[in-house]
Short mmCIF file of C-alpha atoms in Angstrom, two decimals:
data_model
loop_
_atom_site.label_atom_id
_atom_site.label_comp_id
_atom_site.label_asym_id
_atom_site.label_seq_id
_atom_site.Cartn_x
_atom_site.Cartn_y
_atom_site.Cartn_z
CA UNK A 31 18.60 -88.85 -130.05
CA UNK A 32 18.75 -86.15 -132.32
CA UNK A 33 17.73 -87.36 -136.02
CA UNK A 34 19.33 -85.15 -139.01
CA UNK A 35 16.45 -83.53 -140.57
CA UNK A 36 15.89 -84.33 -144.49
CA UNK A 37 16.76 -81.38 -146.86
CA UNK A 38 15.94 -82.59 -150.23
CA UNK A 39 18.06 -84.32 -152.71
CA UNK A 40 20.56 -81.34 -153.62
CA UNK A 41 21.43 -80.93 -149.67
CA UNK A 42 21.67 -84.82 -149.32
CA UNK A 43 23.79 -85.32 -152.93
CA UNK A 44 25.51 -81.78 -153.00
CA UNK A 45 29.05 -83.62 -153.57
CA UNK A 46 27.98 -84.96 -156.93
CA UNK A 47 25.69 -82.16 -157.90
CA UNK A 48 26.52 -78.31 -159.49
CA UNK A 49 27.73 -76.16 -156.93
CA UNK A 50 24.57 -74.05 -155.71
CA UNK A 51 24.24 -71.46 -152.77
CA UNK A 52 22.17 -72.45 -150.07
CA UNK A 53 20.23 -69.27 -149.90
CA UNK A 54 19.07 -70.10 -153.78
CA UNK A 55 18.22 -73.54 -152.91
CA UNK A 56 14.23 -73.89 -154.23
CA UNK A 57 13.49 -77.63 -152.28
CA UNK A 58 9.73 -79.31 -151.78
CA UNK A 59 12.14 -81.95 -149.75
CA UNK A 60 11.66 -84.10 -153.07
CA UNK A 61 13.26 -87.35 -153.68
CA UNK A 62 13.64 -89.92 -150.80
CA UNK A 63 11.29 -92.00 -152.43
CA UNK A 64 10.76 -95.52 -151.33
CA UNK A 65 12.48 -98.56 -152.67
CA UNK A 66 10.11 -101.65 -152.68
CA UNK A 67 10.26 -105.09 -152.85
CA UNK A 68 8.08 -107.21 -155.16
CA UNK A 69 6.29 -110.11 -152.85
CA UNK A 70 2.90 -111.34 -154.95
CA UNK A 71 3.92 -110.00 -158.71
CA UNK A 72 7.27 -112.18 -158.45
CA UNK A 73 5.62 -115.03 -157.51
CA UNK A 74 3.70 -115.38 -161.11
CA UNK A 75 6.91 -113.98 -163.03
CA UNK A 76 9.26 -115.23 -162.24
CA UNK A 77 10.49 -116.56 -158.32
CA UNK A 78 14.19 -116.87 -159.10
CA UNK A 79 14.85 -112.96 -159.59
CA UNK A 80 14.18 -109.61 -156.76
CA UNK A 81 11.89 -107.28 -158.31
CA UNK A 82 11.39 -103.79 -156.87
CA UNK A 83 9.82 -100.76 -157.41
CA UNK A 84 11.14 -96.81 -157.34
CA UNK A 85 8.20 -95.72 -156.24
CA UNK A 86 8.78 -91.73 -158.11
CA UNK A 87 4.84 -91.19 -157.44
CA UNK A 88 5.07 -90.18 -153.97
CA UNK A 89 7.52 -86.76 -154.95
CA UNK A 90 5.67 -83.89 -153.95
CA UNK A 91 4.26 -83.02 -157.31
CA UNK A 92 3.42 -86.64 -157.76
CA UNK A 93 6.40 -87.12 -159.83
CA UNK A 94 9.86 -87.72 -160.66
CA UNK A 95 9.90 -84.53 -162.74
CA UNK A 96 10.69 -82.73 -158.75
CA UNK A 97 14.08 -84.25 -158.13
CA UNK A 98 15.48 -82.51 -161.69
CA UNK A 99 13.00 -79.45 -160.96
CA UNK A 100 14.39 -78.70 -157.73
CA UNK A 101 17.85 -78.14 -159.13
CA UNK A 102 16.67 -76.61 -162.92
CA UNK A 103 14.50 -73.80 -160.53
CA UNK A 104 17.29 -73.40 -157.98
CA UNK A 105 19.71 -72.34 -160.53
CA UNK A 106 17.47 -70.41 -162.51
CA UNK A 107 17.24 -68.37 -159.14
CA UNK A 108 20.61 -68.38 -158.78
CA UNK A 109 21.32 -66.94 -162.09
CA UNK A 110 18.62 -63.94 -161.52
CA UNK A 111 15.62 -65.25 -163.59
CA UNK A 112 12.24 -64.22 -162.54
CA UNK A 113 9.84 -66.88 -164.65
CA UNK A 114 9.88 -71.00 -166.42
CA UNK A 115 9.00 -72.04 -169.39
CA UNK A 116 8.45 -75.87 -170.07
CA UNK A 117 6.26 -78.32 -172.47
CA UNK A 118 4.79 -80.72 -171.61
CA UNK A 119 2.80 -83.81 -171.78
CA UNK A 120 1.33 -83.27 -167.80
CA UNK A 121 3.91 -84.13 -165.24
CA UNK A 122 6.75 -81.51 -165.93
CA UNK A 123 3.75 -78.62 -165.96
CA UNK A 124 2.75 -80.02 -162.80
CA UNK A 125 6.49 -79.62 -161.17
CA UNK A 126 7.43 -76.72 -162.92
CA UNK A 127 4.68 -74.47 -161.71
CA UNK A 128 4.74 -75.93 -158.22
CA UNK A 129 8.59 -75.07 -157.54
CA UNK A 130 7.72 -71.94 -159.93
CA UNK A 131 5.69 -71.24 -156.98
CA UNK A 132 7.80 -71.80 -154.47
CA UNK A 133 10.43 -69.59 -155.80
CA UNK A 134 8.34 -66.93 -156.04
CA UNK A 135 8.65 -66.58 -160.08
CA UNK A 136 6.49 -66.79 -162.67
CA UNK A 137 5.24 -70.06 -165.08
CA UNK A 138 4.48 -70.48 -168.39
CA UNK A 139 3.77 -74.01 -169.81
CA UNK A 140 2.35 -75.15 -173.55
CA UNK A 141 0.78 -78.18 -173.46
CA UNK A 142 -0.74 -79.79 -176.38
CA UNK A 143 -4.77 -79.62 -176.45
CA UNK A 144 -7.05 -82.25 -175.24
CA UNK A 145 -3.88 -84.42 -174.40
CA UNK A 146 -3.61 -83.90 -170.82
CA UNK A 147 -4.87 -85.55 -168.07
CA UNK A 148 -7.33 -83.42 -165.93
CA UNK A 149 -4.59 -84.73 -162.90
CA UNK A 150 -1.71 -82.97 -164.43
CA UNK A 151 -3.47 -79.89 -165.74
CA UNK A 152 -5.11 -79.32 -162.69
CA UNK A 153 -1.59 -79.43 -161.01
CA UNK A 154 -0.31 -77.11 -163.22
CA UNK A 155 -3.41 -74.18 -162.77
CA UNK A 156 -3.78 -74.30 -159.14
CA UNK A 157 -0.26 -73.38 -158.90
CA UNK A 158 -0.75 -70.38 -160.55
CA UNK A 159 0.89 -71.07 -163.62
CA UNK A 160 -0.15 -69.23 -167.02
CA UNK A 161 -1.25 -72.97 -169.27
CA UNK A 162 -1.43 -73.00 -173.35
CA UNK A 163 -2.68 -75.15 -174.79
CA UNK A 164 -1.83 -75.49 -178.36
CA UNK A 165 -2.67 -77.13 -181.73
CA UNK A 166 -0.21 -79.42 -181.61
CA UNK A 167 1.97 -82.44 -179.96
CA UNK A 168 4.45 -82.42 -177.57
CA UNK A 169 7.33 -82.05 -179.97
CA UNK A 170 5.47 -78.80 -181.63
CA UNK A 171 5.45 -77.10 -177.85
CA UNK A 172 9.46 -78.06 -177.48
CA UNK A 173 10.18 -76.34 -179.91
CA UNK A 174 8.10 -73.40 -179.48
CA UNK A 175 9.31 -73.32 -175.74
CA UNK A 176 13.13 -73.56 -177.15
CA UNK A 177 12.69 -70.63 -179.66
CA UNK A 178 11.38 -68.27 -176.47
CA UNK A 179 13.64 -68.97 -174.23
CA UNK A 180 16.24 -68.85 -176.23
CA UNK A 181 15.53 -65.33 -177.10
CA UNK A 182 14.04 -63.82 -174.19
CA UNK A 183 14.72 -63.82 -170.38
CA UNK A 184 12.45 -66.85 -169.30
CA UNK A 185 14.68 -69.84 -168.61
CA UNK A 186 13.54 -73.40 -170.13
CA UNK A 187 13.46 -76.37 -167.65
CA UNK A 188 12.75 -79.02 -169.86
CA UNK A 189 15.07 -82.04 -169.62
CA UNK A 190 17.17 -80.19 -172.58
CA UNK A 191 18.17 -78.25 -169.44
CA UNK A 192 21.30 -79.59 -167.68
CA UNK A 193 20.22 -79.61 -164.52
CA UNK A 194 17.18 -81.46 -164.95
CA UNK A 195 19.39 -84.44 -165.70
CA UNK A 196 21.80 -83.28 -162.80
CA UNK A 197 18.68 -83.55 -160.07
CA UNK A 198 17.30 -86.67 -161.59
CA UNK A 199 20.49 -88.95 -161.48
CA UNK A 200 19.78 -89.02 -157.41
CA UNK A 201 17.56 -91.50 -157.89
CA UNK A 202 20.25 -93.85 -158.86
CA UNK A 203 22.11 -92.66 -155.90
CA UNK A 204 18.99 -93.88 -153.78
CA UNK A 205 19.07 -97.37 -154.96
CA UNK A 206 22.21 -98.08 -154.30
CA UNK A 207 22.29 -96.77 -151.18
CA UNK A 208 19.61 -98.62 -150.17
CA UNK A 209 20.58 -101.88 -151.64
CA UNK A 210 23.91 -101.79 -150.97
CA UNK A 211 24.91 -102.41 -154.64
CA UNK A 212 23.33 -101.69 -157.78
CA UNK A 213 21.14 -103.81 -159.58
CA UNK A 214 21.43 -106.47 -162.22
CA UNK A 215 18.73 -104.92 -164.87
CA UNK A 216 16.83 -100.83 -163.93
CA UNK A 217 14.08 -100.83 -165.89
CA UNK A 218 12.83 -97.43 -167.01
CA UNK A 219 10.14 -96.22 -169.33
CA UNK A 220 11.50 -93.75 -171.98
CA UNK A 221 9.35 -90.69 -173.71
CA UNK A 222 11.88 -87.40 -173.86
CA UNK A 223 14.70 -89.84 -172.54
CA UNK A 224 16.05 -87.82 -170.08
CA UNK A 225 15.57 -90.60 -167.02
CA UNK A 226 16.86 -93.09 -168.56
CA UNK A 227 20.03 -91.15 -169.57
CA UNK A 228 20.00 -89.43 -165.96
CA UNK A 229 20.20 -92.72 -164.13
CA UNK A 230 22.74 -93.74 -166.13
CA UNK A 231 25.04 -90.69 -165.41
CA UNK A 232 24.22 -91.51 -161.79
CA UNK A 233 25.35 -94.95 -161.62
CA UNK A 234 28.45 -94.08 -163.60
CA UNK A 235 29.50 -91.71 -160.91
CA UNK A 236 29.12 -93.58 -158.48
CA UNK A 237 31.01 -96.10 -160.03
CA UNK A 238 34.01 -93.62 -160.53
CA UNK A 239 33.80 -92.49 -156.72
CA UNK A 240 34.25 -96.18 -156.10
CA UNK A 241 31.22 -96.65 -154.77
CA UNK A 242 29.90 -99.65 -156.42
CA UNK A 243 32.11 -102.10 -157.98
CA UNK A 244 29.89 -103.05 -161.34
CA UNK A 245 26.87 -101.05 -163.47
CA UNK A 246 23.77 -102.12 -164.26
CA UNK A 247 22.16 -102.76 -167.29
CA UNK A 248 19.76 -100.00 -168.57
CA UNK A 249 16.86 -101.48 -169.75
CA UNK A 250 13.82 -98.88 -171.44
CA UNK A 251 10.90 -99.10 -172.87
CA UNK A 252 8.48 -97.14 -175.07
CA UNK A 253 4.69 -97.37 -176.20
CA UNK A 254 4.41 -99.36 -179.74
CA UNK A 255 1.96 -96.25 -180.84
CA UNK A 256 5.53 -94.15 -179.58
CA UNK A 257 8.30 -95.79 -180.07
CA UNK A 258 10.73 -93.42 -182.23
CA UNK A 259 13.74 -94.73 -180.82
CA UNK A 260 12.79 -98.26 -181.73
CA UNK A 261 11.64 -97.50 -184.83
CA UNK A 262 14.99 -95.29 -185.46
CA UNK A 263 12.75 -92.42 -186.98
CA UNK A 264 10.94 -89.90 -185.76
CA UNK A 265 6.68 -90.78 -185.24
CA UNK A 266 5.09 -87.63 -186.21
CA UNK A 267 1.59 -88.45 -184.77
CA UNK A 268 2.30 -90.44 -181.52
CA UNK A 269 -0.43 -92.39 -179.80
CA UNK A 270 -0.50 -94.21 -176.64
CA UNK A 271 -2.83 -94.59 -173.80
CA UNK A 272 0.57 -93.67 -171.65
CA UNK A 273 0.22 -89.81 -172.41
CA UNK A 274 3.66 -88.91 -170.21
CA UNK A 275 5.78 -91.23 -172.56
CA UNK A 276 3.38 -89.68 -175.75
CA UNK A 277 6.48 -88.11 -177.84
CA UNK A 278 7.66 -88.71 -181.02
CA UNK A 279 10.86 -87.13 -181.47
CA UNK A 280 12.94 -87.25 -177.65
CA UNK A 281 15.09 -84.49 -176.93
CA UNK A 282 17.65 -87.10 -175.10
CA UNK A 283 17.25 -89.32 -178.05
CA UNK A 284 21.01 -89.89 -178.70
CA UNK A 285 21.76 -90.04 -175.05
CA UNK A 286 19.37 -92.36 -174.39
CA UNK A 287 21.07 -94.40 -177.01
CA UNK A 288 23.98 -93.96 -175.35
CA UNK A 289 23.18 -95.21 -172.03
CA UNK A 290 21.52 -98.29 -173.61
CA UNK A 291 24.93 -99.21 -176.03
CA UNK A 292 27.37 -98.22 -173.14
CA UNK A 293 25.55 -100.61 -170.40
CA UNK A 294 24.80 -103.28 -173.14
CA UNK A 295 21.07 -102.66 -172.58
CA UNK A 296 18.60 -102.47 -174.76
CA UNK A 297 15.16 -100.19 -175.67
CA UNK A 298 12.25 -102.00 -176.71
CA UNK A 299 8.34 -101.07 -176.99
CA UNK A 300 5.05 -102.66 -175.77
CA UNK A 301 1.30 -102.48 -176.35
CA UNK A 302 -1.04 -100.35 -174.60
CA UNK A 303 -3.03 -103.67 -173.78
CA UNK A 304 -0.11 -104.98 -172.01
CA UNK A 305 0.88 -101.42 -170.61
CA UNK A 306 -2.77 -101.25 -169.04
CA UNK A 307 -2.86 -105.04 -167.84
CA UNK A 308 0.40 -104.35 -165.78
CA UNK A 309 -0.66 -100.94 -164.54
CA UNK A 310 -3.51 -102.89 -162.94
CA UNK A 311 -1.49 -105.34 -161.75
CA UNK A 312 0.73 -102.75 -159.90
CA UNK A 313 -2.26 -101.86 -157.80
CA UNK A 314 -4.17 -105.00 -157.36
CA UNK A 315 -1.47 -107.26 -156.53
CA UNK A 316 1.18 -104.84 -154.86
CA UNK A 317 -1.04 -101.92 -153.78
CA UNK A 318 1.11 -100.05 -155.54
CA UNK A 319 -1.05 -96.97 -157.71
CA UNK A 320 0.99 -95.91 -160.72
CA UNK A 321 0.51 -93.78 -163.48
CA UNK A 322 -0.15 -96.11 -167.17
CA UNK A 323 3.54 -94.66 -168.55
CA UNK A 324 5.28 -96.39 -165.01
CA UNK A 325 3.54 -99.52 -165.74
CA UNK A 326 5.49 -99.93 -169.15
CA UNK A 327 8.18 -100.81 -166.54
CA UNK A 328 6.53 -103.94 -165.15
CA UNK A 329 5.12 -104.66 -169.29
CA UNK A 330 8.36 -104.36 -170.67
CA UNK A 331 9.80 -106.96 -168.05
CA UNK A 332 7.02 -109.48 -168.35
CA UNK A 333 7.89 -109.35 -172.08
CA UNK A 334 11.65 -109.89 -171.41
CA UNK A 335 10.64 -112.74 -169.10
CA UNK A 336 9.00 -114.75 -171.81
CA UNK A 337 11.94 -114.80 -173.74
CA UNK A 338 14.39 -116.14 -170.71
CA UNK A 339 16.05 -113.14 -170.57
CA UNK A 340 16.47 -113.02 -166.79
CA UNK A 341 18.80 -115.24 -164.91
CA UNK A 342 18.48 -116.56 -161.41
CA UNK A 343 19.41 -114.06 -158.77
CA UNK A 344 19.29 -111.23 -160.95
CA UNK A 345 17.83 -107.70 -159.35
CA UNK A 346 15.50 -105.77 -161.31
CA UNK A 347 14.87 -102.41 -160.44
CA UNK A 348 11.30 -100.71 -161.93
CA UNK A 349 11.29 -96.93 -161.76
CA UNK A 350 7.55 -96.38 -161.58
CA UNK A 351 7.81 -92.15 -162.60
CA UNK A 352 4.13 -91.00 -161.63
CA UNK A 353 1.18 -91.41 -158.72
CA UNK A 354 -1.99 -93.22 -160.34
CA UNK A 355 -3.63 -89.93 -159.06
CA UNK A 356 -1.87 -88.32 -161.89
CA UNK A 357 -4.40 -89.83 -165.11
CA UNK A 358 -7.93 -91.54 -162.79
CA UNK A 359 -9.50 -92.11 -165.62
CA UNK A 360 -7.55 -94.85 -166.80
CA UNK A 361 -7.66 -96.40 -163.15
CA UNK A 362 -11.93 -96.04 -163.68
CA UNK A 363 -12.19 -97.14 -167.52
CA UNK A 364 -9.72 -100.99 -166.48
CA UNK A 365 -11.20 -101.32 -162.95
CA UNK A 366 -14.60 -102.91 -161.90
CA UNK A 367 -16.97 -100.71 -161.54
CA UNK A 368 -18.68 -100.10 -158.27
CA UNK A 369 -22.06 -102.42 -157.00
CA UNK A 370 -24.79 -100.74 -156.52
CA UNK A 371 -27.04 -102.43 -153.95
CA UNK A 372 -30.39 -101.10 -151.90
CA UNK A 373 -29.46 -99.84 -148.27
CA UNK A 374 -29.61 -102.62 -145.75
CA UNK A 375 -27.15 -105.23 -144.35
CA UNK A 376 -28.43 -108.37 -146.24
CA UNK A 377 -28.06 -106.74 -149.80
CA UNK A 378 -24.24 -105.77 -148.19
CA UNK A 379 -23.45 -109.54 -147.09
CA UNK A 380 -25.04 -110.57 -150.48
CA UNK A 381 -22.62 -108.98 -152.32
CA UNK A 382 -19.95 -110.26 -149.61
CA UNK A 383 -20.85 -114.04 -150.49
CA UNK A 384 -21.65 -113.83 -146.60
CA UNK A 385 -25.44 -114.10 -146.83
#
C-alpha cells in the first residue's frame, strides 16, 4: 500500500487557503494535531456531554502559532521579503524565528522584559533570531513592530497579518474532519484574538462548501487580571499567571466580538487559581501537558458547568494552544515536589506504601 505522505496544512487545505506556489511553500509539516477524547476529567464534570481536546502543543514549535506561521512566512517569500518582524508574549517568537529559519530569512522579535518564559525565549534564540526585549507590554511591542514594518522592508507576521488567520482556521477544518460534524460548544482561550476569530472563519467555510450542516458556538475565555474584552476597555497593565493570553488591548478585538455575537457565544474571564487548578488537572488526570493559557479552556468550562449551561449530548471542543514544555516553571511551582530518600530499596518501598 502506498500511504500519501503528509505535507503540512497549506498542501492538505490549499482549496480554502490563498493561492501560493509550491516552490515558496515554507512547511515544518505543522498542524495534524491530535483530537482527543476526555475519559477521567468528564467523569467529575459532567458525564452527559463529550469533551475533547485540540491538542495545538504538539506543532513543531510547540504551538498553534505554526499552522498561521507557515502560511504568513510562505507568502512573505513569495512576495520577495528577506526578514520577520513579530511581538510577542513567547509563542509567536518561538514560530516566527523557527520558520524564519527555515526560509532562510532573517528574525527580529520585541518581547517585553522579564515577561517571557525561559521555554519560549529559548525557542526564539536558538533559532537564530535577533530578541528585544523592551520596557514595556505586549501592546507597546505591537505597536512598535507595526510602525517598522510598515515603513521598511521587513514584513510583520503578527495575527494583524492576514494570513496568520488564513493558516490558523485549519484547525477547524481538523475537527470536523475528524468528528464528522462540528461541535456543539469550541472552547478557546482569547489574548490577541486571532484563534478564536480564525476558527470561526474556518467553520463558516466549511459551512458554505456544504460541508457541515450547522456551526458551533464559539465560546472564549480570558484571564480576570486580562480580560479587556470583558471588561469592554482596554487594561493597560495586564497580569496573569497565563503570560501567552497577557494582553491588554487585542489586535482581533472586534473580530473576536464578532465571532462570539455571530455564533451566539459568549467571552468570559477566570482566575488564575482556577486557570492553574485545571492546567494541573490536564496533566494529572488526562496526561495531557499544557501550557497555563490552554488550561483557561478546561477553567472556563468548569465555570460554565456550574451554571447548567451544558445540555446532555452536547460536544465540547477545548483548543489547548501550547506544550506544558513551553512555561516549566509553572508545572514545578503547582506540582509536588520530588522525595528525597537515602539510596537503598527499603527507603524506595517506604515511600511506595510497599514496605
Amino acid at each position: 500500500m502506498i500511504l500519501t505522505k503528509y505535507g503540512g496544512v497549506i498542501r492538505r487545505y490549499r482549496e480554502f487557503l490563498p493561492e501560493i506556489d509550491d516552490k515558496h511553500i515554507v512547511t515544518l509539516l505543522e498542524g495534524n494535531t491530535p483530537l482527543i477524547k476526555s475519559i477521567n476529567i468528564n467523569k467529575i464534570i459532567n458525564r452527559d456531554i463529550e469533551i475533547y481536546f485540540k491538542y495545538e502543543g504538539l506543532n513543531p514549535t510547540g504551538s498553534f502559532k505554526d499552522r498561521g506561521m507557515t502560511m504568513a512566512v510562505s507568502k512573505a517569500v513569495s512576495s520577495g521579503s528577506k526578514a520577520v518582524i513579530c511581538a510577542s508574549t513567547g509563542n509567536t517568537s518561538a514560530s516566527a524565528s523557527a520558520y524564519a529559519a527555515r526560509a532562510g530569512i532573517k528574525s527580529f522579535v520585541l518581547i517585553p522584559e522579564g515577561k517571557i518564559s525561559s521555554g519560549k525565549l529559548s525557542q526564539a534564540l536558538a533559532h537564530g533570531a535577533t530578541v528585544m526585549q523592551i520596557r514595556g507590554n505586549f501592546d507597546d511591542a505591537l505597536v512598535i513592530t507595526r510602525e517598522i514594518a510598515k515603513d521598511y522592508e521587513v514584513t510583520l507576521v503578527n495575527s494583524v497579518n492576514p494570513y496568520r488567520l488564513e493558516g490558523q482556521k485549519t484547525a477547524s477544518f481538523e475537527i470536523i474532519d475528524e468528528l464528522g460534524a462540528p461541535p456543539t460548544h469550541h472552547i478557546l482561550p482569547v489574548g490577541n484574538a486571532g484563534n478564536i476569530t480564525a476558527y470561526w472563519e474556518g467553520y463558516k467555510e466549511y459551512f458554505d462548501a456544504k460541508k457541515i450542516d450547522r456551526l458551533p458556538k464559539m465560546l472564549g475565555f480570558q484571564a480576570e487580571g486580562s480580560a479587556p474584552i470583558v471588561l469592554n476597555h482596554i487594561v493597560k497593565e495586564p497580569h496573569t499567571v497565563a503570560t501567552a493570553i497577557r494582553i491588554g488591548n487585542p489586535a482581533s478585538w472586534q473580530k473576536a466580538v464578532s465571532a462570539r455575537d455571530e455564533s451566539d457565544g459568549l467571552i468570559d474571564s477566570v482566575s488564575d487559581e482556577d486557570i492553574l487548578k485545571a492546567y494541573s488537572m490536564l496533566a494529572s488526570m488526562e496526561g495531557v501537558f499544557c501550557e497555563p493559557a490552554s488550561a483557561i479552556t478546561l477553567a472556563g468550562l468548569i465555570k460554565l458547568n456550574k451554571r447548567g449551561f451544558f445540555k446532555k449530548g452536547d460536544v465540547c471542543v477545548l483548543t489547548l494552544t501550547g506544550h506544558g514544555l513551553k512555561d516549566p516553571g509553572n508545572a514545578i511551582k503547582v506540582s509536588k515536589e520530588p522525595v528525597v530518600v537515602p539510596c537503598d530499596k527499603h527507603s524506595v518501598l517506604t515511600v511506595m506504601g510497599l514496605a
